[in-house]
PDB file of C-alpha atoms in Angstrom:
ATOM      1  CA  MET A   1      68.053 110.965  92.412  1.00 75.00           C
ATOM      2  CA  ASP A   2      71.026 112.410  94.283  1.00 72.00           C
ATOM      3  CA  GLY A   3      73.587 110.595  96.309  1.00 72.00           C
ATOM      4  CA  ARG A   4      71.769 111.142  99.652  1.00 78.00           C
ATOM      5  CA  ALA A   5      68.586 109.531  98.351  1.00 83.00           C
ATOM      6  CA  ALA A   6      70.425 106.726  96.563  1.00 83.00           C
ATOM      7  CA  LEU A   7      72.498 105.776  99.565  1.00 82.00           C
ATOM      8  CA  ALA A   8      69.312 105.594 101.671  1.00 87.00           C
ATOM      9  CA  LEU A   9      68.161 102.741  99.375  1.00 89.00           C
ATOM     10  CA  PRO A  10      69.296  99.149 100.013  1.00 89.00           C
ATOM     11  CA  PRO A  11      71.594  97.912  97.193  1.00 88.00           C
ATOM     12  CA  ASP A  12      68.941  95.742  95.548  1.00 91.00           C
ATOM     13  CA  ALA A  13      66.359  98.583  95.654  1.00 94.00           C
ATOM     14  CA  PHE A  14      68.867 100.817  93.866  1.00 94.00           C
ATOM     15  CA  ARG A  15      69.468  98.133  91.218  1.00 94.00           C
ATOM     16  CA  LEU A  16      65.704  98.069  90.605  1.00 96.00           C
ATOM     17  CA  ALA A  17      65.535 101.862  90.445  1.00 95.00           C
ATOM     18  CA  ALA A  18      68.457 101.898  87.952  1.00 95.00           C
ATOM     19  CA  ALA A  19      66.685  99.267  85.792  1.00 97.00           C
ATOM     20  CA  ARG A  20      63.449 101.193  85.875  1.00 96.00           C
ATOM     21  CA  GLU A  21      65.141 104.499  85.008  1.00 95.00           C
ATOM     22  CA  ALA A  22      66.961 103.007  82.031  1.00 96.00           C
ATOM     23  CA  ILE A  23      63.874 101.297  80.689  1.00 98.00           C
ATOM     24  CA  ALA A  24      61.758 104.449  81.007  1.00 96.00           C
ATOM     25  CA  SER A  25      64.383 106.788  79.602  1.00 94.00           C
ATOM     26  CA  LEU A  26      65.351 104.736  76.585  1.00 96.00           C
ATOM     27  CA  GLY A  27      62.034 103.061  75.743  1.00 97.00           C
ATOM     28  CA  LEU A  28      63.790 100.167  73.976  1.00 98.00           C
ATOM     29  CA  VAL A  29      62.286  97.340  76.073  1.00 98.00           C
ATOM     30  CA  VAL A  30      58.888  97.001  77.783  1.00 98.00           C
ATOM     31  CA  SER A  31      58.572  97.808  81.471  1.00 97.00           C
ATOM     32  CA  GLU A  32      57.785  94.143  82.168  1.00 97.00           C
ATOM     33  CA  ALA A  33      61.484  93.421  81.393  1.00 97.00           C
ATOM     34  CA  GLU A  34      62.621  95.283  84.520  1.00 96.00           C
ATOM     35  CA  GLY A  35      63.142  92.031  86.356  1.00 95.00           C
ATOM     36  CA  ILE A  36      65.458  90.719  83.606  1.00 96.00           C
ATOM     37  CA  ILE A  37      67.450  93.970  83.582  1.00 97.00           C
ATOM     38  CA  TRP A  38      67.602  93.895  87.392  1.00 96.00           C
ATOM     39  CA  HIS A  39      68.874  90.321  87.358  1.00 94.00           C
ATOM     40  CA  MET A  40      71.553  91.078  84.691  1.00 95.00           C
ATOM     41  CA  LEU A  41      72.666  94.149  86.627  1.00 93.00           C
ATOM     42  CA  ASP A  42      75.260  92.506  88.821  1.00 84.00           C
ATOM     43  CA  PHE A  43      77.221  94.237  91.662  1.00 79.00           C
ATOM     44  CA  ARG A  44      80.331  92.208  90.839  1.00 78.00           C
ATOM     45  CA  LEU A  45      80.544  94.000  87.489  1.00 76.00           C
ATOM     46  CA  THR A  46      82.501  91.087  86.012  1.00 85.00           C
ATOM     47  CA  ASP A  47      80.931  91.052  82.521  1.00 90.00           C
ATOM     48  CA  HIS A  48      80.317  93.838  80.113  1.00 93.00           C
ATOM     49  CA  PRO A  49      76.597  94.495  79.517  1.00 94.00           C
ATOM     50  CA  LYS A  50      76.994  93.428  75.924  1.00 95.00           C
ATOM     51  CA  ALA A  51      78.150  89.954  77.011  1.00 95.00           C
ATOM     52  CA  ARG A  52      75.275  89.642  79.504  1.00 95.00           C
ATOM     53  CA  ALA A  53      72.653  90.806  77.015  1.00 96.00           C
ATOM     54  CA  THR A  54      74.035  88.502  74.394  1.00 97.00           C
ATOM     55  CA  ALA A  55      73.908  85.530  76.779  1.00 96.00           C
ATOM     56  CA  TYR A  56      70.318  86.479  77.581  1.00 97.00           C
ATOM     57  CA  ARG A  57      69.352  86.644  73.865  1.00 97.00           C
ATOM     58  CA  LYS A  58      70.950  83.217  73.350  1.00 97.00           C
ATOM     59  CA  ASN A  59      68.981  81.603  76.119  1.00 96.00           C
ATOM     60  CA  GLY A  60      65.762  79.926  75.023  1.00 96.00           C
ATOM     61  CA  GLU A  61      63.911  79.153  71.765  1.00 97.00           C
ATOM     62  CA  GLN A  62      65.333  81.209  68.942  1.00 97.00           C
ATOM     63  CA  LEU A  63      63.476  83.093  66.232  1.00 96.00           C
ATOM     64  CA  SER A  64      63.641  81.225  62.929  1.00 96.00           C
ATOM     65  CA  ALA A  65      66.090  82.262  60.261  1.00 95.00           C
ATOM     66  CA  GLU A  66      63.190  83.600  58.226  1.00 95.00           C
ATOM     67  CA  GLU A  67      61.908  85.705  61.085  1.00 95.00           C
ATOM     68  CA  LYS A  68      65.379  87.082  61.685  1.00 96.00           C
ATOM     69  CA  ARG A  69      65.859  87.938  58.005  1.00 94.00           C
ATOM     70  CA  ALA A  70      62.432  89.754  58.070  1.00 94.00           C
ATOM     71  CA  LEU A  71      63.853  91.866  60.894  1.00 94.00           C
ATOM     72  CA  GLY A  72      66.987  92.641  58.880  1.00 94.00           C
ATOM     73  CA  LEU A  73      69.153  90.389  60.978  1.00 95.00           C
ATOM     74  CA  ARG A  74      71.624  87.741  59.926  1.00 95.00           C
ATOM     75  CA  SER A  75      70.167  84.268  60.165  1.00 92.00           C
ATOM     76  CA  ASN A  76      72.781  83.156  62.703  1.00 93.00           C
ATOM     77  CA  ALA A  77      72.169  86.077  65.068  1.00 95.00           C
ATOM     78  CA  TYR A  78      70.945  85.122  68.558  1.00 96.00           C
ATOM     79  CA  LEU A  79      67.486  86.431  69.463  1.00 97.00           C
ATOM     80  CA  SER A  80      65.273  84.342  71.642  1.00 97.00           C
ATOM     81  CA  ARG A  81      61.483  84.600  71.354  1.00 97.00           C
ATOM     82  CA  ARG A  82      61.393  85.872  74.979  1.00 98.00           C
ATOM     83  CA  ALA A  83      63.969  88.644  74.358  1.00 98.00           C
ATOM     84  CA  PHE A  84      62.197  89.527  71.109  1.00 98.00           C
ATOM     85  CA  SER A  85      58.805  89.841  72.938  1.00 98.00           C
ATOM     86  CA  GLU A  86      60.305  92.388  75.305  1.00 98.00           C
ATOM     87  CA  ILE A  87      61.602  94.769  72.614  1.00 98.00           C
ATOM     88  CA  THR A  88      59.446  97.880  71.871  1.00 98.00           C
ATOM     89  CA  SER A  89      58.833  99.284  68.421  1.00 97.00           C
ATOM     90  CA  LYS A  90      61.512 101.861  69.175  1.00 97.00           C
ATOM     91  CA  GLY A  91      63.895  98.990  70.135  1.00 97.00           C
ATOM     92  CA  MET A  92      63.181  97.230  66.847  1.00 97.00           C
ATOM     93  CA  ALA A  93      65.372  99.803  65.072  1.00 96.00           C
ATOM     94  CA  SER A  94      68.271  97.774  66.516  1.00 96.00           C
ATOM     95  CA  PRO A  95      66.834  94.661  68.180  1.00 97.00           C
ATOM     96  CA  LEU A  96      70.192  93.059  69.024  1.00 97.00           C
ATOM     97  CA  GLU A  97      71.228  96.178  71.008  1.00 97.00           C
ATOM     98  CA  ALA A  98      67.952  96.929  72.867  1.00 98.00           C
ATOM     99  CA  HIS A  99      68.637  94.977  76.019  1.00 98.00           C
ATOM    100  CA  GLU A 100      72.346  95.905  75.846  1.00 97.00           C
ATOM    101  CA  LYS A 101      71.767  99.667  75.755  1.00 97.00           C
ATOM    102  CA  VAL A 102      69.244  99.545  78.624  1.00 97.00           C
ATOM    103  CA  LEU A 103      71.651  97.405  80.701  1.00 97.00           C
ATOM    104  CA  LEU A 104      74.562  99.663  79.860  1.00 95.00           C
ATOM    105  CA  ARG A 105      72.621 102.769  81.031  1.00 95.00           C
ATOM    106  CA  ALA A 106      71.607 101.007  84.271  1.00 96.00           C
ATOM    107  CA  SER A 107      75.202  99.841  84.746  1.00 95.00           C
ATOM    108  CA  PHE A 108      76.566 103.381  84.633  1.00 93.00           C
ATOM    109  CA  SER A 109      74.015 104.311  87.341  1.00 94.00           C
ATOM    110  CA  LEU A 110      75.130 101.354  89.410  1.00 93.00           C
ATOM    111  CA  PHE A 111      78.786 102.337  88.931  1.00 90.00           C
ATOM    112  CA  ARG A 112      78.041 105.838  90.253  1.00 90.00           C
ATOM    113  CA  TYR A 113      76.178 104.354  93.232  1.00 91.00           C
ATOM    114  CA  LEU A 114      79.033 102.040  94.112  1.00 88.00           C
ATOM    115  CA  VAL A 115      81.617 104.847  93.949  1.00 87.00           C
ATOM    116  CA  ILE A 116      79.605 107.162  96.165  1.00 86.00           C
ATOM    117  CA  GLN A 117      79.261 104.322  98.764  1.00 82.00           C
ATOM    118  CA  ASN A 118      82.919 104.874  99.611  1.00 65.00           C
ATOM    119  CA  PRO A 119      83.723 106.623 102.898  1.00 63.00           C
ATOM    120  CA  SER A 120      82.923 110.318 102.988  1.00 61.00           C
ATOM    121  CA  VAL A 121      85.908 111.082 105.235  1.00 61.00           C
ATOM    122  CA  ILE A 122      89.474 109.739 105.035  1.00 68.00           C
ATOM    123  CA  ASP A 123      91.804 110.619 107.947  1.00 70.00           C
ATOM    124  CA  GLY A 124      89.859 113.836 108.647  1.00 71.00           C
ATOM    125  CA  HIS A 125      89.682 114.857 104.985  1.00 72.00           C
ATOM    126  CA  GLU A 126      86.317 115.117 103.203  1.00 77.00           C
ATOM    127  CA  VAL A 127      85.949 113.028 100.091  1.00 83.00           C
ATOM    128  CA  ASN A 128      84.402 114.751  97.150  1.00 87.00           C
ATOM    129  CA  TYR A 129      83.915 113.313  93.683  1.00 90.00           C
ATOM    130  CA  LEU A 130      85.173 114.370  90.300  1.00 91.00           C
ATOM    131  CA  PHE A 131      82.863 114.126  87.334  1.00 91.00           C
ATOM    132  CA  ASP A 132      84.485 111.838  84.770  1.00 91.00           C
ATOM    133  CA  VAL A 133      82.649 112.479  81.497  1.00 90.00           C
ATOM    134  CA  LEU A 134      83.045 110.081  78.631  1.00 87.00           C
ATOM    135  CA  ASN A 135      80.892 111.940  76.073  1.00 84.00           C
ATOM    136  CA  ILE A 136      82.310 115.446  75.763  1.00 85.00           C
ATOM    137  CA  ALA A 137      79.980 116.177  72.855  1.00 88.00           C
ATOM    138  CA  CYS A 138      76.984 116.359  75.266  1.00 89.00           C
ATOM    139  CA  PRO A 139      76.262 120.064  76.075  1.00 91.00           C
ATOM    140  CA  VAL A 140      75.098 119.127  79.611  1.00 91.00           C
ATOM    141  CA  CYS A 141      77.948 116.793  80.566  1.00 90.00           C
ATOM    142  CA  LYS A 142      80.894 118.493  78.928  1.00 89.00           C
ATOM    143  CA  PRO A 143      81.058 121.513  81.250  1.00 92.00           C
ATOM    144  CA  LEU A 144      80.941 119.192  84.261  1.00 91.00           C
ATOM    145  CA  ASN A 145      84.076 117.177  83.258  1.00 90.00           C
ATOM    146  CA  GLY A 146      86.598 117.517  86.115  1.00 88.00           C
ATOM    147  CA  THR A 147      84.373 119.511  88.432  1.00 92.00           C
ATOM    148  CA  THR A 148      83.889 118.236  92.007  1.00 92.00           C
ATOM    149  CA  ILE A 149      80.735 117.478  93.854  1.00 91.00           C
ATOM    150  CA  SER A 150      79.865 116.051  97.300  1.00 87.00           C
ATOM    151  CA  GLY A 151      78.653 112.555  97.484  1.00 84.00           C
ATOM    152  CA  ASN A 152      75.358 113.680  98.927  1.00 85.00           C
ATOM    153  CA  ASP A 153      74.707 115.970  95.909  1.00 89.00           C
ATOM    154  CA  ALA A 154      76.053 113.658  93.173  1.00 89.00           C
ATOM    155  CA  PRO A 155      73.257 112.639  90.743  1.00 91.00           C
ATOM    156  CA  MET A 156      72.861 108.964  90.203  1.00 91.00           C
ATOM    157  CA  PHE A 157      70.870 109.102  87.008  1.00 92.00           C
ATOM    158  CA  ALA A 158      71.252 111.134  83.820  1.00 89.00           C
ATOM    159  CA  LEU A 159      71.188 114.879  84.262  1.00 88.00           C
ATOM    160  CA  PRO A 160      68.250 116.869  82.871  1.00 88.00           C
ATOM    161  CA  GLY A 161      68.849 117.654  79.218  1.00 88.00           C
ATOM    162  CA  CYS A 162      71.685 115.097  78.956  1.00 88.00           C
ATOM    163  CA  GLU A 163      71.915 113.787  75.410  1.00 86.00           C
ATOM    164  CA  CYS A 164      74.032 110.728  76.242  1.00 88.00           C
ATOM    165  CA  GLU A 165      72.012 107.596  75.430  1.00 90.00           C
ATOM    166  CA  THR A 166      73.635 105.597  78.173  1.00 90.00           C
ATOM    167  CA  ALA A 167      74.274 108.444  80.623  1.00 89.00           C
ATOM    168  CA  ASN A 168      77.929 107.439  80.497  1.00 88.00           C
ATOM    169  CA  PHE A 169      79.484 109.657  83.132  1.00 91.00           C
ATOM    170  CA  GLY A 170      81.054 108.519  86.344  1.00 90.00           C
ATOM    171  CA  TYR A 171      82.749 109.743  89.429  1.00 91.00           C
ATOM    172  CA  ARG A 172      86.287 109.438  90.887  1.00 88.00           C
ATOM    173  CA  ALA A 173      87.022 110.097  94.501  1.00 86.00           C
ATOM    174  CA  TYR A 174      88.824 113.423  95.107  1.00 86.00           C
ATOM    175  CA  VAL A 175      90.433 114.423  98.354  1.00 81.00           C
ATOM    176  CA  ASP A 176      91.969 117.938  98.762  1.00 76.00           C
ATOM    177  CA  TRP A 177      94.809 116.865 101.103  1.00 72.00           C
ATOM    178  CA  LEU A 178      95.849 120.483 101.670  1.00 71.00           C
ATOM    179  CA  ALA A 179      92.400 121.782 102.636  1.00 68.00           C
ATOM    180  CA  ASN A 180      92.915 121.623 106.443  1.00 66.00           C
ATOM    181  CA  ILE A 181      96.513 122.908 106.505  1.00 69.00           C
ATOM    182  CA  GLU A 182      96.743 126.325 107.996  1.00 66.00           C
TER     183      GLU A 182
END
């Protein structure tokens, strides 16, 4: 989804789209958990996804110490029965991180959406966006680092072929203040 399509969505609809994309791409939690991911995906961005996911895992009846040990977890780890029921077999490789990784990926999409919502023109100057790549090991993302793109063309979700688990790239506003000087 590019910036034009994303900005056409109401904010809550984009949050849901981000939750669905993260769940489908990572496959760590079941699709029925989209409402939980949507709810944890907060526009205020006050808490790190790890803190939100941990709070979610703490809430409710916990697995027994024996059940946790059978999963390879410490007996004092927080994992509610509800959170456990939402984890897929792929997510069981690291059950304490399943919700966190999905939420983190959705959060990066939300960050991009919020940045692109900024004005497209400032005092007669067009605003473009610089790719800000956090994982320069990814062969798709690395060449984009520092390049500019218009808000309408900026992808909101992971790029095709991107190897970054959480699609951890962002945008920074960029204005060429000298563009209109003759």
